[in-house]
Structures are given as structure tokens and as C-alpha cells.
CSV table of C-alpha atoms and ligand atoms in Angstrom, one decimal:
chain,number,residue,atom,x,y,z
A,1338,MET,CA,92.7,67.0,5.3
A,1339,LYS,CA,95.4,66.2,2.8
A,1340,LEU,CA,97.0,62.7,2.8
A,1341,PHE,CA,100.7,62.3,2.7
A,1342,LEU,CA,102.7,59.1,2.6
A,1343,ASP,CA,105.2,58.6,5.5
A,1344,THR,CA,107.8,56.6,3.5
A,1345,ALA,CA,110.8,56.8,1.3
A,1346,GLU,CA,109.9,53.7,-0.7
A,1347,ILE,CA,109.7,54.8,-4.3
A,1348,ASP,CA,107.4,52.0,-5.4
A,1349,GLU,CA,104.9,52.9,-2.6
A,1350,ILE,CA,105.0,56.6,-3.6
A,1351,ARG,CA,104.5,55.8,-7.2
A,1352,ALA,CA,101.5,53.5,-6.5
A,1353,ALA,CA,99.7,56.0,-4.2
A,1354,ALA,CA,100.3,58.8,-6.7
A,1355,GLY,CA,98.7,56.6,-9.4
A,1356,TRP,CA,95.6,56.3,-7.2
A,1357,GLY,CA,95.3,60.1,-7.3
A,1358,VAL,CA,95.2,60.5,-3.5
A,1359,LEU,CA,98.7,61.6,-2.7
A,1360,SER,CA,99.4,65.3,-1.8
A,1361,GLY,CA,102.9,65.0,-0.3
A,1362,VAL,CA,105.5,62.8,1.4
A,1363,THR,CA,107.2,62.9,4.8
A,1364,THR,CA,110.5,61.0,5.5
A,1365,ASN,CA,112.7,60.6,8.5
A,1366,PRO,CA,116.2,59.2,8.9
A,1367,THR,CA,114.8,55.8,9.8
A,1368,LEU,CA,112.6,55.7,6.6
A,1369,ILE,CA,115.5,56.9,4.4
A,1370,ALA,CA,117.8,54.2,5.9
A,1371,ARG,CA,115.1,51.5,5.4
A,1372,ALA,CA,114.7,52.5,1.7
A,1373,GLY,CA,118.4,52.0,1.2
A,1374,GLN,CA,119.1,55.1,-0.9
A,1375,GLU,CA,121.3,58.1,-0.5
A,1376,HIS,CA,119.2,60.9,1.2
A,1377,GLU,CA,119.6,63.3,-1.8
A,1378,ASP,CA,118.8,60.6,-4.4
A,1379,ALA,CA,115.7,59.5,-2.5
A,1380,ILE,CA,114.3,63.1,-2.1
A,1381,ARG,CA,115.1,64.0,-5.8
A,1382,GLU,CA,113.4,60.8,-6.9
A,1383,ILE,CA,110.3,61.4,-4.8
A,1384,ALA,CA,110.1,65.0,-6.2
A,1385,LYS,CA,109.8,63.6,-9.7
A,1386,ILE,CA,106.7,61.6,-8.7
A,1387,VAL,CA,104.8,63.9,-6.2
A,1388,ASN,CA,103.9,67.5,-6.8
A,1389,GLY,CA,103.6,68.5,-3.2
A,1390,PRO,CA,105.6,69.1,0.0
A,1391,ILE,CA,108.3,66.6,0.7
A,1392,SER,CA,109.8,66.6,4.2
A,1393,ALA,CA,113.5,65.9,4.5
A,1394,GLU,CA,114.8,65.6,8.1
A,1395,THR,CA,118.0,67.1,9.3
A,1396,ILE,CA,120.4,64.6,11.0
A,1397,THR,CA,122.7,66.9,12.9
A,1398,LYS,CA,122.3,68.2,16.4
A,1399,THR,CA,123.6,71.8,16.6
A,1400,LYS,CA,121.9,74.9,15.2
A,1401,ASP,CA,124.6,75.8,12.8
A,1402,GLU,CA,124.9,72.3,11.4
A,1403,MET,CA,121.1,72.1,10.9
A,1404,VAL,CA,121.0,75.5,9.2
A,1405,ALA,CA,123.7,74.3,6.7
A,1406,GLU,CA,121.9,71.0,6.2
A,1407,GLY,CA,118.6,72.7,5.7
A,1408,ARG,CA,120.0,75.0,3.1
A,1409,ARG,CA,121.5,72.0,1.3
A,1410,TYR,CA,118.2,70.1,1.3
A,1411,ALA,CA,116.2,73.1,0.1
A,1412,ALA,CA,118.5,73.4,-2.9
A,1413,TRP,CA,117.5,69.8,-4.0
A,1414,HIS,CA,114.0,70.8,-5.0
A,1415,PRO,CA,111.5,73.7,-4.4
A,1416,ASN,CA,109.0,71.2,-2.8
A,1417,VAL,CA,111.4,70.2,-0.1
A,1418,VAL,CA,110.3,71.1,3.4
A,1419,VAL,CA,113.1,70.9,6.0
A,1420,LYS,CA,112.3,68.9,9.1
A,1421,VAL,CA,113.9,70.0,12.3
A,1422,VAL,CA,113.4,68.5,15.8
A,1423,CYS,CA,111.6,70.3,18.5
A,1424,THR,CA,114.7,71.3,20.5
A,1425,PRO,CA,116.2,74.8,21.1
A,1426,ASP,CA,118.8,74.1,18.4
A,1427,GLY,CA,116.2,72.7,16.0
A,1428,LEU,CA,113.9,75.6,16.4
A,1429,GLY,CA,116.8,78.1,16.3
A,1430,ALA,CA,117.8,76.6,13.0
A,1431,GLY,CA,114.2,76.5,11.8
A,1432,LYS,CA,113.9,80.2,12.5
A,1433,VAL,CA,116.9,81.1,10.4
A,1434,LEU,CA,115.8,78.8,7.5
A,1435,ALA,CA,112.2,80.1,7.7
A,1436,ALA,CA,113.4,83.7,7.4
A,1437,GLU,CA,115.2,82.6,4.2
A,1438,GLY,CA,111.8,81.4,2.8
A,1439,ILE,CA,112.5,77.7,3.4
A,1440,ARG,CA,109.4,75.8,4.7
A,1441,ILE,CA,109.9,74.1,8.0
A,1442,ASN,CA,108.3,71.0,9.5
A,1443,VAL,CA,108.9,70.8,13.3
A,1444,THR,CA,109.0,67.1,14.2
A,1445,LEU,CA,108.9,65.0,17.4
A,1446,CYS,CA,106.1,67.1,18.9
A,1447,PHE,CA,104.3,65.7,21.9
A,1448,THR,CA,102.7,68.7,23.6
A,1449,VAL,CA,100.7,71.8,22.8
A,1450,ASN,CA,103.5,73.9,24.2
A,1451,GLN,CA,106.0,72.4,21.7
A,1452,ALA,CA,103.5,73.3,19.0
A,1453,LEU,CA,103.3,76.8,20.3
A,1454,LEU,CA,107.1,77.1,20.1
A,1455,ALA,CA,107.1,75.8,16.6
A,1456,ALA,CA,104.5,78.4,15.6
A,1457,GLU,CA,106.7,81.2,17.0
A,1458,ILE,CA,109.5,80.4,14.5
A,1459,GLY,CA,107.0,80.4,11.6
A,1460,ALA,CA,106.9,76.7,11.1
A,1461,TYR,CA,104.9,75.6,8.0
A,1462,PHE,CA,104.0,72.2,9.6
A,1463,ILE,CA,103.9,70.9,13.2
A,1464,SER,CA,104.1,67.1,13.5
A,1465,PRO,CA,102.5,65.7,16.6
A,1466,PHE,CA,103.4,62.0,16.9
A,1467,VAL,CA,100.2,60.1,17.8
A,1468,GLY,CA,101.3,56.5,17.8
A,1469,ARG,CA,104.4,57.1,20.0
A,1470,LEU,CA,102.2,58.7,22.6
A,1471,ASP,CA,99.7,55.8,22.4
A,1472,ASP,CA,102.7,53.5,22.9
A,1473,ILE,CA,103.4,54.9,26.3
A,1474,GLY,CA,99.8,54.9,27.4
A,1475,GLN,CA,98.8,58.4,26.6
A,1476,GLU,CA,96.0,59.3,24.1
A,1477,GLY,CA,98.1,60.7,21.2
A,1478,MET,CA,95.1,62.0,19.3
A,1479,GLN,CA,94.1,64.3,22.2
A,1480,VAL,CA,97.3,66.3,21.6
A,1481,VAL,CA,96.3,66.7,17.9
A,1482,ARG,CA,92.8,68.0,19.0
A,1483,GLU,CA,94.3,70.4,21.5
A,1484,ILE,CA,96.9,71.8,19.1
A,1485,VAL,CA,94.2,72.4,16.5
A,1486,GLN,CA,92.1,74.1,19.2
A,1487,ALA,CA,95.0,76.3,20.4
A,1488,TYR,CA,96.1,77.2,16.9
A,1489,ARG,CA,92.5,78.2,16.0
A,1490,ALA,CA,92.1,80.2,19.2
A,1491,GLN,CA,95.4,82.0,18.5
A,1492,ASN,CA,94.8,82.4,14.7
A,1493,ILE,CA,98.1,80.5,14.0
A,1494,LYS,CA,98.7,79.5,10.4
A,1495,THR,CA,101.1,76.6,11.0
A,1496,GLN,CA,99.5,73.5,9.6
A,1497,VAL,CA,98.9,70.5,11.9
A,1498,LEU,CA,100.4,67.4,10.3
A,1499,ALA,CA,99.3,64.4,12.3
A,1500,ALA,CA,102.2,61.9,12.2
A,1501,SER,CA,103.0,58.5,13.7
A,1502,LEU,CA,99.6,57.3,12.6
A,1503,ARG,CA,99.5,53.5,12.7
A,1504,HIS,CA,96.0,52.4,11.5
A,1505,PRO,CA,93.0,53.6,9.5
A,1506,VAL,CA,91.1,54.7,12.7
A,1507,HIS,CA,93.9,57.1,13.4
A,1508,VAL,CA,93.3,58.7,10.0
A,1509,THR,CA,89.6,59.2,10.7
A,1510,GLU,CA,90.3,60.6,14.1
A,1511,ALA,CA,92.9,63.0,12.8
A,1512,ALA,CA,90.3,64.3,10.3
A,1513,LEU,CA,87.7,64.7,13.0
A,1514,ALA,CA,90.3,66.5,15.2
A,1515,GLY,CA,90.8,69.0,12.4
A,1516,ALA,CA,94.3,68.1,11.3
A,1517,ASP,CA,95.4,69.8,8.1
A,1518,VAL,CA,97.4,66.8,7.0
A,1519,ALA,CA,97.7,63.1,7.9
A,1520,THR,CA,100.9,61.4,7.0
A,1521,ILE,CA,100.5,57.6,6.9
A,1522,PRO,CA,102.4,54.4,6.1
A,1523,PHE,CA,101.6,52.8,2.7
A,1524,LYS,CA,99.8,49.9,4.3
A,1525,VAL,CA,97.4,52.3,6.1
A,1526,MET,CA,96.6,54.1,2.9
A,1527,GLU,CA,95.8,50.7,1.3
A,1528,ALA,CA,93.6,49.7,4.2
A,1529,MET,CA,91.6,53.0,3.9
A,1530,PHE,CA,90.2,51.7,0.6
A,1531,LYS,CA,89.0,48.4,2.0
A,1532,HIS,CA,85.5,47.4,3.0
A,1533,PRO,CA,84.0,43.9,2.6
A,1534,LEU,CA,80.8,45.5,1.3
A,1535,THR,CA,82.7,47.3,-1.4
A,1536,ASP,CA,84.2,44.0,-2.6
A,1537,LEU,CA,80.9,42.2,-2.4
A,1538,GLY,CA,79.1,45.1,-4.1
A,1539,ILE,CA,81.6,45.0,-7.1
A,1540,GLU,CA,81.1,41.2,-7.4
A,1541,ARG,CA,77.3,41.6,-7.3
A,1542,PHE,CA,77.2,44.5,-9.9
A,1543,LEU,CA,79.3,42.7,-12.3
A,1544,LYS,CA,77.4,39.4,-11.9
A,1545,ASP,CA,74.0,41.2,-12.3
A,1546,TYR,CA,75.3,43.0,-15.4
A,1547,GLU,CA,76.7,39.8,-16.9
A,1548,GLN,CA,73.5,37.8,-16.2
A,1549,ALA,CA,71.3,40.5,-17.8
A,1550,ARG,CA,73.5,40.6,-20.9
A,1551,ALA,CA,73.5,36.8,-21.3
A,1552,GLU,CA,69.7,36.8,-20.9
A,1553,ARG,CA,69.3,39.5,-23.6
A,1554,GLU,CA,71.6,37.4,-25.9
A,1555,ARG,CA,69.5,34.3,-25.3
A,1556,GLU,CA,66.3,36.2,-26.1
A,1557,ALA,CA,67.7,37.7,-29.2
A,1558,LYS,CA,68.8,34.2,-30.4
A,1559,ALA,CA,65.3,32.7,-29.7
A,1560,ALA,CA,63.7,35.6,-31.6
A,1561,ALA,CA,66.0,35.0,-34.6
A,1562,LYS,CA,65.0,31.3,-34.7
A,1563,VAL,CA,61.2,32.1,-34.7
A,1564,ARG,CA,61.7,34.4,-37.7
B,2777,LIG,O1,107.7,60.3,10.2
B,2777,LIG,C1,107.4,60.5,11.5
B,2777,LIG,C2,106.4,59.5,12.1
B,2777,LIG,O2,105.3,59.4,11.3
B,2777,LIG,C3,107.0,58.1,12.5
B,2777,LIG,O3,106.0,57.2,12.9
B,2777,LIG,O4,105.3,54.9,13.5
B,2777,LIG,O5,107.8,55.6,13.6
B,2777,LIG,O6,106.1,56.5,15.3
B,2777,LIG,P1,106.3,56.0,13.9
């Protein structure tokens, strides 16, 4: 399972890329607005840092508008994946764009049937939103499991991109469910590194090493005095 960042914050993307664990980025209109940059500037900047798929979401509602928007986004950088919503207009636009060789991420997916529709238009990614289902009392990860199962049963190549992941346990569960990609907020990626035994272990290794080194130094000094 590849790890993507779900953010448009350049500092976060730069940091995660530096850790060597970042394979792509997803954005949405909320994240772009929060980052306070123009859409195009943000995507072009991200493309300079990450050599992997970068999802840019359309912000119009009709098929024709989304097609025009998608073509514009795709011209920004070859790594741009155009995100369309899972509506008849969104999928209609996605189909036109996919036929032109533009990769499509179908977003706001909450059911297996929506994922099957996305596969029909040749979507590159399907994005089931786990956290938002959890928010309304449904088990979001179950939808990821079932989409993976249905896609495997049907030999569908669309990649399952688990989205709206809110904590590290979601990431583990997405991997166990067989998701191809997990897109996560920066703070979740940071949290994935953390374990108290890792911190204690580092402290102990360094202390042991330093003690042994100091002991050897003392012994060498004592031996030199005897001579
Ligand atoms: O980018 C789409 C998705 O990951 C959003 O997550 O937390 O706003 O439901 P969230």
C-alpha cells in the first residue's frame, strides 16, 4: 500500500518527502483553500516536490464544465490526476477525460456500487471516505474491504485509495483491507512513526554506547599510567 499525503501544505509535503515515505498527494477544495494558495500554483509547487500522482479536484458541477476544468488541470503537470465527484455529471466528465488519457480519481465514494460505476468509466483511483462514514455511525473501513473484494472478484484494475483517514489505526486497517493507497493527513503520518519503546530504545542504545566508550577511555588512561 502506497502512502499519500492528503494536504496542500507545502511544508508538510516537503517534510514527508524528506522522510522518503511519500508516493503521492491528494488535495480537495477545502485543503487548497486552507493552504491559502491559488489552485494552479499549489499543484505546480507540489509537483516540484513529489514524483507521483497528485490529485486536483474539479470545483464545477456540470459535465462540460468539469471536462474543461480537467483538461486545464492535466496541462499543469503530467502527474496530475483529475478528481471528479461520484455523480452522473462527474462520471460523465471522467469518462471523456479518461478517454483522452487523463487519469481520474473518483471522489466522495461511500458504497460499493459507486465504486463499480467509477470502474466503468476507467477511473485510475476510487476514493472511499472512511472517516465520514464513521462520523455518521457506519463502519467506513467495511466499504474499503468490500470494494477491494468486489474489484478482485471482477478483475477491475481501478486502484482503491482509502481516504478520509483520521488516525493511525485507520492506516493499518486500510492496509489489511487490501487498499492500494492510503491518503492521510500529515499528523497521522507523523504519528505512524511513533512508539514509546522506539524512543526508549534509542535512548538506551546511545547511553550503552556512550558508557562503553567512556569505560574504554578510562581503561586506556589507566594502562598508560602503569607504563
Ligand atoms: O481528501 C478527501 C478526504 O481525505 C477528506 O477527509 O477528514 O475531510 O473527511 P476528511
